[in-house]
Amino acid sequence: MIIAIDGPAGAGKSTVAKKLAQKMGFLYIDTGAMYRAVTLKALENKADFKDEKAIVEIARAAKIDLKSLKNGSEENVFLDGRDVTEDIRHPRITKYVSDVAKIPDVREAMLRLQRALGGSRDSVMEGRDIGTVVFPNADKKFFLDATGEERTKRRFKELKLKGQDVTEKDIECDIKNRDKIDSTRTCAPLRRAEDAIYIDTTNMGIEEVVDTLYKYVENTKS
Ligand code: DC
């Protein structure tokens, strides 16, 4: 079974997807982490982000592994055998990742990996194009959303807790910028699949969102 969760940055996808996977004993797959790992490799190789060919080569050569604990509670991201779980969350990665993710051949390389992983086990997969492109036949599709203000607040709190030196204004600009790039790119833009269940999480707590999704999934099974 594949559960697809899409939506913009800060809508609560990662936390919800992780908890839902844990609850169901499914594999948790964070596809944004893959684009982030490619971005990290490009930065480390001092690649020119305007040189799409160079970025595609980096994406094709990158060995990306997501290792999830059996109960799906945590996931570590490996790039060429090195644990980069923390590094890929750095603001310098966030700054460039949407530009990397909009390159069609980079997406093609990640798509293969995503389909292979998702096809290997019951999974909860989160991203921007899971219900539309990666697994259009997913058993259940959700589109999580929240107001821009709420998404900014959540991201700010999350990064502050991690000790990152950011302002709310930085986060607001970053989210607006990424929303724009992610939803206007020509290849696999951020979009709600017609058959995805839309959930506005603005005034909902995490557990409430997880329970809502869980109930939908349980109803599908029976
Ligand atoms: O969810 P995130 O913030 O870690 O995602 C990082 C970037 O990767 C995001 O700006 C858009 C891109 N992305 C994508 O284009 N397609 C996906 N399936 C997942 C993420």
Coordinates of N, CA and C and ligand atoms in Angstrom, one line a residue:
M1 N 0.8 -1.2 0.0 CA 0.0 0.0 0.0 C 0.9 1.3 0.0
I2 N 0.5 2.2 -0.8 CA 1.2 3.5 -0.9 C 0.3 4.6 -0.4
I3 N 0.8 5.4 0.6 CA 0.0 6.6 1.0 C 0.8 7.8 0.6
A4 N 0.2 8.6 -0.3 CA 0.9 9.8 -0.8 C 0.5 11.1 0.0
I5 N 1.5 11.8 0.4 CA 1.2 13.1 1.1 C 1.9 14.2 0.4
D6 N 1.2 15.1 -0.2 CA 1.8 16.3 -0.8 C 1.4 17.6 -0.2
G7 N 2.1 18.6 -0.5 CA 1.7 19.9 0.0 C 2.9 20.9 0.1
P8 N 2.6 22.1 0.3 CA 3.7 23.1 0.3 C 4.6 23.0 1.6
A9 N 5.7 23.7 1.6 CA 6.6 23.7 2.8 C 5.9 24.2 4.0
G10 N 6.1 23.5 5.1 CA 5.5 24.0 6.4 C 4.1 23.6 6.7
A11 N 3.6 22.8 5.8 CA 2.1 22.3 6.0 C 2.0 21.2 7.0
G12 N 3.2 20.7 7.5 CA 3.2 19.7 8.5 C 3.4 18.3 7.9
K13 N 3.7 18.2 6.6 CA 3.8 16.9 6.0 C 4.8 15.9 6.7
S14 N 6.0 16.4 7.0 CA 7.1 15.5 7.5 C 6.6 14.9 8.8
T15 N 6.2 15.7 9.7 CA 5.9 15.2 11.1 C 4.7 14.3 11.0
V16 N 3.7 14.7 10.2 CA 2.5 13.8 10.0 C 2.8 12.5 9.3
A17 N 3.6 12.6 8.3 CA 3.9 11.4 7.5 C 4.7 10.4 8.4
K18 N 5.6 10.9 9.1 CA 6.5 10.1 10.0 C 5.6 9.4 11.0
K19 N 4.7 10.2 11.7 CA 3.9 9.6 12.7 C 2.9 8.6 12.1
L20 N 2.4 8.9 11.0 CA 1.4 8.0 10.3 C 2.1 6.7 10.0
A21 N 3.3 6.8 9.4 CA 4.1 5.6 9.1 C 4.3 4.7 10.3
Q22 N 4.7 5.4 11.4 CA 5.0 4.7 12.6 C 3.7 3.9 13.1
K23 N 2.6 4.6 13.1 CA 1.3 4.1 13.5 C 0.9 2.8 12.7
M24 N 1.3 2.9 11.4 CA 0.8 1.8 10.5 C 1.9 0.7 10.3
G25 N 3.1 1.0 10.8 CA 4.2 0.1 10.6 C 4.7 0.1 9.2
F26 N 4.6 1.3 8.5 CA 5.0 1.4 7.1 C 6.3 2.1 7.1
L27 N 6.9 2.0 5.9 CA 8.2 2.7 5.6 C 7.9 4.2 5.4
Y28 N 8.7 5.1 6.0 CA 8.5 6.5 5.8 C 9.5 7.0 4.7
I29 N 9.0 7.7 3.7 CA 9.9 8.1 2.6 C 9.8 9.6 2.4
D30 N 10.8 10.4 2.7 CA 10.9 11.8 2.6 C 11.6 12.1 1.3
T31 N 10.8 12.5 0.2 CA 11.4 12.7 -1.1 C 12.1 14.0 -1.2
G32 N 11.7 15.0 -0.4 CA 12.4 16.3 -0.3 C 13.8 16.1 0.1
A33 N 14.1 15.1 1.0 CA 15.4 14.9 1.5 C 16.4 14.5 0.4
M34 N 15.8 13.8 -0.7 CA 16.6 13.4 -1.8 C 17.1 14.6 -2.6
Y35 N 16.2 15.5 -2.8 CA 16.6 16.8 -3.5 C 17.6 17.6 -2.7
R36 N 17.4 17.5 -1.4 CA 18.3 18.2 -0.5 C 19.7 17.6 -0.6
A37 N 19.7 16.3 -0.6 CA 21.1 15.6 -0.7 C 21.8 16.0 -2.0
V38 N 21.1 16.0 -3.1 CA 21.7 16.4 -4.3 C 22.2 17.8 -4.2
T39 N 21.4 18.7 -3.6 CA 21.9 20.1 -3.4 C 23.1 20.2 -2.6
L40 N 23.2 19.4 -1.5 CA 24.4 19.4 -0.7 C 25.6 18.9 -1.5
K41 N 25.4 17.9 -2.3 CA 26.5 17.4 -3.1 C 27.0 18.5 -4.1
A42 N 26.0 19.2 -4.7 CA 26.4 20.2 -5.6 C 27.2 21.4 -5.0
L43 N 26.7 21.7 -3.8 CA 27.4 22.8 -3.0 C 28.9 22.3 -2.6
E44 N 29.0 21.1 -2.2 CA 30.3 20.5 -1.8 C 31.2 20.5 -3.0
N45 N 30.6 20.2 -4.2 CA 31.4 20.1 -5.4 C 31.7 21.5 -6.0
K46 N 31.2 22.6 -5.4 CA 31.3 23.9 -5.8 C 30.7 24.1 -7.3
A47 N 29.6 23.4 -7.5 CA 29.0 23.4 -8.8 C 28.3 24.8 -9.0
D48 N 28.2 25.2 -10.3 CA 27.4 26.4 -10.6 C 26.0 26.0 -10.8
F49 N 25.1 26.6 -9.9 CA 23.7 26.2 -9.9 C 23.0 26.6 -11.2
K50 N 23.6 27.4 -12.0 CA 23.0 27.8 -13.3 C 23.3 26.8 -14.4
D51 N 24.3 25.9 -14.1 CA 24.8 24.9 -15.1 C 24.0 23.6 -14.9
E52 N 22.9 23.5 -15.5 CA 21.9 22.4 -15.3 C 22.6 21.1 -15.6
K53 N 23.4 21.0 -16.6 CA 24.1 19.8 -17.0 C 24.9 19.3 -15.8
A54 N 25.7 20.2 -15.2 CA 26.6 19.8 -14.1 C 25.7 19.3 -13.0
I55 N 24.6 19.9 -12.7 CA 23.8 19.5 -11.6 C 23.1 18.1 -11.9
V56 N 22.8 17.9 -13.1 CA 22.2 16.6 -13.5 C 23.2 15.5 -13.3
E57 N 24.5 15.8 -13.7 CA 25.5 14.8 -13.5 C 25.7 14.4 -12.1
I58 N 25.7 15.4 -11.2 CA 25.8 15.2 -9.8 C 24.7 14.4 -9.3
A59 N 23.5 14.7 -9.7 CA 22.3 13.9 -9.2 C 22.4 12.5 -9.7
R60 N 22.8 12.2 -10.9 CA 22.9 10.9 -11.4 C 24.0 10.1 -10.7
A61 N 25.1 10.8 -10.3 CA 26.2 10.1 -9.6 C 25.9 9.9 -8.1
A62 N 25.0 10.7 -7.6 CA 24.8 10.6 -6.1 C 24.2 9.3 -5.7
K63 N 24.8 8.8 -4.6 CA 24.2 7.5 -4.1 C 23.4 7.9 -2.8
I64 N 22.1 7.9 -3.0 CA 21.3 8.4 -1.9 C 20.5 7.2 -1.2
D65 N 20.7 7.1 0.1 CA 19.9 6.1 0.8 C 19.1 6.7 1.9
L66 N 17.9 6.2 2.1 CA 17.1 6.6 3.2 C 17.0 5.4 4.1
K67 N 17.5 5.5 5.3 CA 17.4 4.3 6.2 C 16.4 4.6 7.3
S68 N 15.3 3.9 7.3 CA 14.2 4.1 8.3 C 14.3 3.0 9.3
L69 N 14.0 3.3 10.5 CA 13.9 2.3 11.5 C 12.7 1.5 11.2
K70 N 12.6 0.2 11.7 CA 11.5 -0.6 11.3 C 10.1 0.0 11.6
N71 N 10.0 0.7 12.7 CA 8.7 1.2 13.0 C 8.5 2.6 12.3
G72 N 9.4 3.0 11.5 CA 9.2 4.2 10.7 C 9.3 5.5 11.5
S73 N 9.8 5.5 12.8 CA 9.8 6.7 13.6 C 10.9 7.7 13.2
E74 N 12.0 7.2 12.7 CA 13.0 8.1 12.3 C 13.6 7.7 10.9
E75 N 14.2 8.6 10.3 CA 14.8 8.3 9.0 C 16.1 9.0 8.9
N76 N 17.2 8.3 8.5 CA 18.5 8.9 8.3 C 18.8 8.9 6.8
V77 N 19.4 10.0 6.4 CA 19.6 10.2 5.0 C 21.1 10.1 4.8
F78 N 21.5 9.2 3.8 CA 22.9 9.0 3.5 C 23.2 9.5 2.1
L79 N 24.3 10.2 1.9 CA 24.8 10.6 0.6 C 26.2 10.0 0.4
D80 N 26.3 9.2 -0.6 CA 27.6 8.5 -0.9 C 28.1 7.8 0.4
G81 N 27.2 7.2 1.2 CA 27.7 6.4 2.3 C 27.8 7.2 3.6
R82 N 27.6 8.6 3.5 CA 27.8 9.4 4.7 C 26.5 9.9 5.2
D83 N 26.3 9.9 6.5 CA 25.1 10.4 7.1 C 25.0 11.9 7.0
V84 N 24.0 12.4 6.2 CA 23.9 13.8 6.0 C 22.5 14.4 6.6
T85 N 21.9 13.6 7.5 CA 20.6 13.9 8.0 C 20.5 15.3 8.5
E86 N 21.5 15.8 9.2 CA 21.5 17.1 9.8 C 21.9 18.2 8.7
D87 N 22.9 17.9 8.0 CA 23.5 18.8 7.0 C 22.5 19.3 6.0
I88 N 21.6 18.4 5.6 CA 20.6 18.8 4.5 C 19.5 19.7 5.0
R89 N 19.5 20.0 6.3 CA 18.4 20.9 6.8 C 19.0 22.3 6.9
H90 N 20.2 22.5 6.6 CA 20.9 23.8 6.8 C 20.2 24.8 5.8
P91 N 20.1 26.1 6.2 CA 19.5 27.1 5.4 C 20.2 27.3 4.0
R92 N 21.5 27.0 3.9 CA 22.1 27.2 2.6 C 21.6 26.1 1.6
I93 N 21.2 25.0 2.1 CA 20.6 24.0 1.3 C 19.2 24.4 0.9
T94 N 18.4 24.9 1.9 CA 17.0 25.3 1.6 C 17.0 26.4 0.5
K95 N 18.1 27.2 0.5 CA 18.1 28.4 -0.4 C 18.2 27.9 -1.9
Y96 N 18.9 26.8 -2.1 CA 19.1 26.3 -3.5 C 18.2 25.2 -3.9
V97 N 17.6 24.5 -3.0 CA 17.0 23.2 -3.3 C 15.9 23.3 -4.4
S98 N 15.1 24.3 -4.3 CA 14.0 24.4 -5.3 C 14.5 24.6 -6.7
D99 N 15.7 25.2 -6.8 CA 16.3 25.4 -8.2 C 16.8 24.1 -8.7
V100 N 17.3 23.3 -7.8 CA 17.8 22.0 -8.2 C 16.6 21.1 -8.6
A101 N 15.5 21.1 -7.8 CA 14.4 20.2 -8.0 C 13.6 20.6 -9.2
K102 N 13.8 21.7 -9.8 CA 13.0 22.1 -11.0 C 13.6 21.6 -12.3
I103 N 14.8 21.0 -12.2 CA 15.5 20.5 -13.4 C 14.9 19.1 -13.7
P104 N 14.3 19.0 -14.9 CA 13.6 17.8 -15.3 C 14.5 16.5 -15.2
D105 N 15.8 16.5 -15.6 CA 16.6 15.3 -15.5 C 17.0 15.0 -14.1
V106 N 17.0 16.0 -13.2 CA 17.3 15.7 -11.8 C 16.1 14.9 -11.3
R107 N 14.9 15.4 -11.6 CA 13.6 14.8 -11.2 C 13.5 13.3 -11.7
E108 N 14.0 13.1 -12.9 CA 13.9 11.8 -13.5 C 14.8 10.8 -12.7
A109 N 16.0 11.3 -12.3 CA 16.9 10.4 -11.5 C 16.3 10.1 -10.2
M110 N 15.6 11.1 -9.5 CA 15.0 10.9 -8.2 C 13.8 10.0 -8.3
L111 N 13.1 10.2 -9.4 CA 11.8 9.4 -9.6 C 12.1 7.9 -9.6
R112 N 13.2 7.5 -10.2 CA 13.5 6.1 -10.3 C 13.7 5.6 -8.9
L113 N 14.5 6.3 -8.1 CA 14.8 6.0 -6.7 C 13.5 5.9 -5.9
Q114 N 12.7 6.9 -6.1 CA 11.4 7.0 -5.3 C 10.5 5.8 -5.6
R115 N 10.4 5.4 -6.9 CA 9.5 4.3 -7.3 C 10.1 3.0 -6.8
A116 N 11.4 2.9 -6.8 CA 12.0 1.6 -6.3 C 11.8 1.5 -4.8
L117 N 12.0 2.6 -4.1 CA 11.8 2.5 -2.6 C 10.4 2.2 -2.3
G118 N 9.5 3.0 -2.9 CA 8.0 2.9 -2.6 C 7.5 1.5 -3.0
G119 N 8.1 1.0 -4.0 CA 7.6 -0.3 -4.5 C 8.1 -1.5 -3.6
S120 N 9.0 -1.2 -2.8 CA 9.6 -2.3 -2.0 C 8.8 -2.7 -0.8
R121 N 8.0 -1.8 -0.3 CA 7.3 -2.0 1.0 C 6.1 -1.1 1.1
D122 N 5.1 -1.4 2.0 CA 4.1 -0.5 2.3 C 4.7 0.8 2.8
S123 N 4.3 1.9 2.2 CA 5.0 3.2 2.5 C 4.1 4.4 2.6
V124 N 4.6 5.3 3.4 CA 4.0 6.6 3.4 C 5.1 7.5 2.8
M125 N 4.7 8.1 1.6 CA 5.7 8.9 0.9 C 5.3 10.4 0.9
E126 N 6.2 11.3 1.2 CA 5.8 12.7 1.2 C 6.6 13.5 0.3
G127 N 6.0 14.5 -0.3 CA 6.7 15.4 -1.3 C 5.8 16.4 -1.9
R128 N 6.0 16.7 -3.2 CA 5.2 17.7 -3.9 C 4.4 17.1 -5.0
D129 N 4.9 16.0 -5.6 CA 4.3 15.4 -6.8 C 4.1 13.9 -6.6
I130 N 3.9 13.4 -5.4 CA 3.8 12.0 -5.2 C 2.4 11.5 -5.8
G131 N 1.4 12.2 -5.5 CA 0.1 11.8 -5.9 C -0.2 12.1 -7.4
T132 N 0.6 13.0 -8.0 CA 0.4 13.4 -9.4 C 1.3 12.6 -10.3
V133 N 2.6 12.4 -9.9 CA 3.6 11.9 -10.8 C 4.2 10.6 -10.4
V134 N 4.7 10.6 -9.1 CA 5.5 9.4 -8.7 C 4.6 8.2 -8.5
F135 N 3.5 8.4 -7.8 CA 2.6 7.2 -7.6 C 1.2 7.7 -7.9
P136 N 0.8 7.9 -9.2 CA -0.5 8.4 -9.5 C -1.6 7.4 -9.1
N137 N -1.2 6.1 -8.9 CA -2.2 5.1 -8.5 C -2.0 4.8 -7.0
A138 N -1.5 5.7 -6.2 CA -1.4 5.5 -4.8 C -2.7 5.1 -4.2
D139 N -2.7 4.3 -3.1 CA -3.9 3.8 -2.6 C -4.7 4.9 -1.9
K140 N -4.0 5.9 -1.3 CA -4.6 7.0 -0.7 C -3.8 8.2 -0.9
K141 N -4.4 9.4 -1.2 CA -3.6 10.6 -1.5 C -4.2 11.7 -0.6
F142 N -3.2 12.4 0.0 CA -3.6 13.6 0.8 C -2.8 14.8 0.3
F143 N -3.5 16.0 0.4 CA -2.8 17.2 0.2 C -3.0 18.1 1.4
L144 N -1.8 18.3 2.1 CA -1.9 19.1 3.4 C -1.5 20.5 3.1
D145 N -2.3 21.4 3.6 CA -2.1 22.8 3.4 C -2.2 23.6 4.7
A146 N -1.8 24.9 4.7 CA -2.0 25.8 5.8 C -1.8 27.2 5.3
T147 N -2.2 28.2 6.0 CA -2.0 29.6 5.5 C -0.5 29.8 5.5
G148 N -0.1 30.8 4.7 CA 1.4 31.2 4.7 C 1.9 31.6 6.0
E149 N 1.0 32.3 6.7 CA 1.4 32.9 8.1 C 1.7 31.7 9.0
E150 N 0.8 30.7 9.0 CA 1.0 29.6 9.9 C 2.2 28.7 9.5
R151 N 2.4 28.6 8.3 CA 3.5 27.8 7.8 C 4.9 28.4 8.2
T152 N 4.9 29.8 8.1 CA 6.1 30.5 8.5 C 6.3 30.3 10.0
K153 N 5.3 30.5 10.8 CA 5.4 30.3 12.2 C 6.0 29.0 12.6
R154 N 5.4 27.9 11.9 CA 5.9 26.5 12.3 C 7.3 26.3 11.9
R155 N 7.7 26.8 10.7 CA 9.1 26.6 10.3 C 10.1 27.4 11.2
F156 N 9.7 28.6 11.6 CA 10.5 29.4 12.4 C 10.8 28.7 13.8
K157 N 9.7 28.2 14.3 CA 9.8 27.5 15.6 C 10.7 26.3 15.5
E158 N 10.5 25.5 14.4 CA 11.3 24.3 14.2 C 12.8 24.6 14.1
L159 N 13.1 25.6 13.3 CA 14.5 26.0 13.1 C 15.1 26.6 14.3
K160 N 14.4 27.4 15.1 CA 14.9 28.0 16.3 C 15.2 26.9 17.3
L161 N 14.3 25.9 17.4 CA 14.5 24.7 18.3 C 15.8 24.0 18.0
K162 N 16.1 24.0 16.7 CA 17.4 23.3 16.2 C 18.6 24.3 16.4
G163 N 18.3 25.5 16.9 CA 19.5 26.4 17.2 C 19.9 27.2 16.0
Q164 N 19.1 27.2 14.9 CA 19.5 28.0 13.8 C 19.2 29.5 13.9
D165 N 20.2 30.3 13.4 CA 20.1 31.7 13.6 C 19.3 32.3 12.4
V166 N 17.9 32.3 12.5 CA 17.1 32.8 11.5 C 16.0 33.8 12.0
T167 N 15.5 34.6 11.1 CA 14.4 35.5 11.6 C 13.1 35.1 10.9
E168 N 12.0 35.5 11.4 CA 10.7 35.1 10.9 C 10.6 35.7 9.4
K169 N 11.2 36.8 9.2 CA 11.2 37.5 7.9 C 11.9 36.6 6.9
D170 N 13.1 36.0 7.3 CA 13.9 35.1 6.4 C 13.0 34.0 6.0
I171 N 12.3 33.4 7.0 CA 11.5 32.2 6.7 C 10.4 32.5 5.8
E172 N 9.7 33.7 6.0 CA 8.6 34.1 5.2 C 9.0 34.2 3.7
C173 N 10.2 34.9 3.5 CA 10.7 35.1 2.2 C 11.0 33.7 1.5
D174 N 11.7 32.9 2.3 CA 12.1 31.5 1.8 C 10.9 30.7 1.4
I175 N 9.8 30.7 2.2 CA 8.6 29.9 1.9 C 7.9 30.5 0.7
K176 N 7.8 31.8 0.6 CA 7.2 32.4 -0.6 C 8.0 32.1 -1.9
N177 N 9.3 32.2 -1.8 CA 10.1 31.9 -2.9 C 10.0 30.4 -3.4
R178 N 10.1 29.5 -2.4 CA 10.0 28.1 -2.7 C 8.6 27.7 -3.3
D179 N 7.5 28.3 -2.7 CA 6.2 28.0 -3.1 C 6.1 28.4 -4.6
K180 N 6.7 29.6 -4.9 CA 6.6 30.1 -6.3 C 7.3 29.1 -7.3
I181 N 8.6 28.8 -6.9 CA 9.4 27.9 -7.8 C 8.7 26.6 -7.9
D182 N 8.3 26.0 -6.8 CA 7.8 24.6 -6.8 C 6.5 24.5 -7.6
S183 N 5.6 25.6 -7.5 CA 4.3 25.5 -8.1 C 4.3 26.0 -9.6
T184 N 5.3 26.7 -10.0 CA 5.3 27.2 -11.4 C 6.2 26.5 -12.3
R185 N 7.1 25.5 -11.8 CA 8.0 24.9 -12.7 C 7.2 24.0 -13.7
T186 N 7.8 23.7 -14.8 CA 7.1 23.0 -15.9 C 7.0 21.5 -15.6
C187 N 8.0 21.0 -14.9 CA 8.1 19.6 -14.7 C 7.5 19.2 -13.3
A188 N 6.5 18.4 -13.3 CA 5.9 18.0 -12.0 C 5.7 19.1 -10.9
P189 N 5.0 20.1 -11.3 CA 4.8 21.2 -10.3 C 4.0 20.7 -9.0
L190 N 4.1 21.5 -8.0 CA 3.4 21.2 -6.8 C 1.9 21.5 -7.1
R191 N 1.1 20.5 -7.0 CA -0.3 20.6 -7.4 C -1.1 19.5 -6.6
R192 N -2.3 19.8 -6.3 CA -3.1 18.8 -5.6 C -3.7 17.8 -6.7
A193 N -3.5 16.5 -6.5 CA -4.1 15.5 -7.4 C -5.6 15.6 -7.3
E194 N -6.3 15.4 -8.4 CA -7.8 15.6 -8.4 C -8.4 14.7 -7.3
D195 N -7.8 13.5 -7.1 CA -8.4 12.5 -6.2 C -7.8 12.6 -4.8
A196 N -7.0 13.7 -4.5 CA -6.4 13.8 -3.2 C -7.3 14.4 -2.2
I197 N -7.3 14.0 -1.0 CA -8.1 14.6 0.1 C -7.4 15.8 0.6
Y198 N -8.0 17.0 0.5 CA -7.4 18.3 0.9 C -7.7 18.5 2.4
I199 N -6.6 18.8 3.1 CA -6.7 19.0 4.5 C -6.0 20.3 4.9
D200 N -6.8 21.3 5.4 CA -6.2 22.6 5.9 C -5.8 22.4 7.3
T201 N -4.6 22.3 7.6 CA -4.1 22.0 9.0 C -3.9 23.3 9.8
T202 N -4.2 24.5 9.3 CA -3.9 25.7 10.0 C -4.3 25.7 11.5
N203 N -5.5 25.2 11.7 CA -6.0 25.2 13.1 C -6.1 23.8 13.7
M204 N -5.2 22.9 13.2 CA -5.2 21.6 13.7 C -3.9 21.2 14.4
G205 N -4.0 20.4 15.4 CA -2.8 19.9 16.1 C -2.3 18.7 15.3
I206 N -1.0 18.4 15.5 CA -0.4 17.3 14.8 C -1.2 16.0 15.0
E207 N -1.5 15.6 16.2 CA -2.2 14.3 16.5 C -3.5 14.3 15.8
E208 N -4.2 15.5 15.7 CA -5.5 15.5 15.1 C -5.4 15.2 13.6
V209 N -4.3 15.8 13.0 CA -4.1 15.6 11.5 C -3.8 14.1 11.3
V210 N -2.9 13.5 12.2 CA -2.5 12.1 12.0 C -3.7 11.2 12.1
D211 N -4.6 11.5 13.1 CA -5.8 10.7 13.3 C -6.7 10.8 12.1
T212 N -6.8 12.0 11.6 CA -7.7 12.2 10.4 C -7.3 11.4 9.3
L213 N -6.0 11.4 9.0 CA -5.4 10.6 7.9 C -5.6 9.1 8.1
Y214 N -5.3 8.8 9.4 CA -5.4 7.3 9.7 C -6.8 6.8 9.5
K215 N -7.8 7.6 9.9 CA -9.2 7.2 9.7 C -9.5 7.0 8.3
Y216 N -9.1 7.9 7.4 CA -9.3 7.8 6.0 C -8.7 6.5 5.5
V217 N -7.5 6.2 5.9 CA -6.8 5.1 5.4 C -7.5 3.8 5.9
E218 N -7.9 3.8 7.1 CA -8.6 2.6 7.7 C -9.9 2.3 6.9
N219 N -10.6 3.4 6.6 CA -11.9 3.3 5.9 C -11.7 2.7 4.5
T220 N -10.5 3.0 3.9 CA -10.2 2.5 2.6 C -10.0 1.0 2.6
K221 N -9.3 0.6 3.7 CA -9.0 -0.8 3.8 C -10.2 -1.7 3.9
S222 N -11.2 -1.2 4.7 CA -12.4 -2.1 4.9 C -13.4 -2.0 3.8
Ligands
DC1 O1 9.9 19.1 1.7 P1 11.3 19.8 1.7 O2 11.3 21.2 2.2 O3 12.4 19.0 2.3 O4 11.6 19.9 0.1 C1 12.7 20.5 -0.4 C2 12.5 20.9 -1.8 O5 12.5 19.8 -2.7 C3 11.2 21.7 -2.1 O6 11.4 23.1 -2.1 C4 10.7 21.2 -3.4 C5 11.5 20.0 -3.7 N1 10.6 18.8 -3.8 C6 10.1 18.4 -5.0 O7 10.2 19.2 -5.9 N2 9.4 17.3 -5.1 C7 9.3 16.4 -4.1 N3 8.6 15.3 -4.3 C8 9.8 16.8 -2.8 C9 10.5 17.9 -2.7

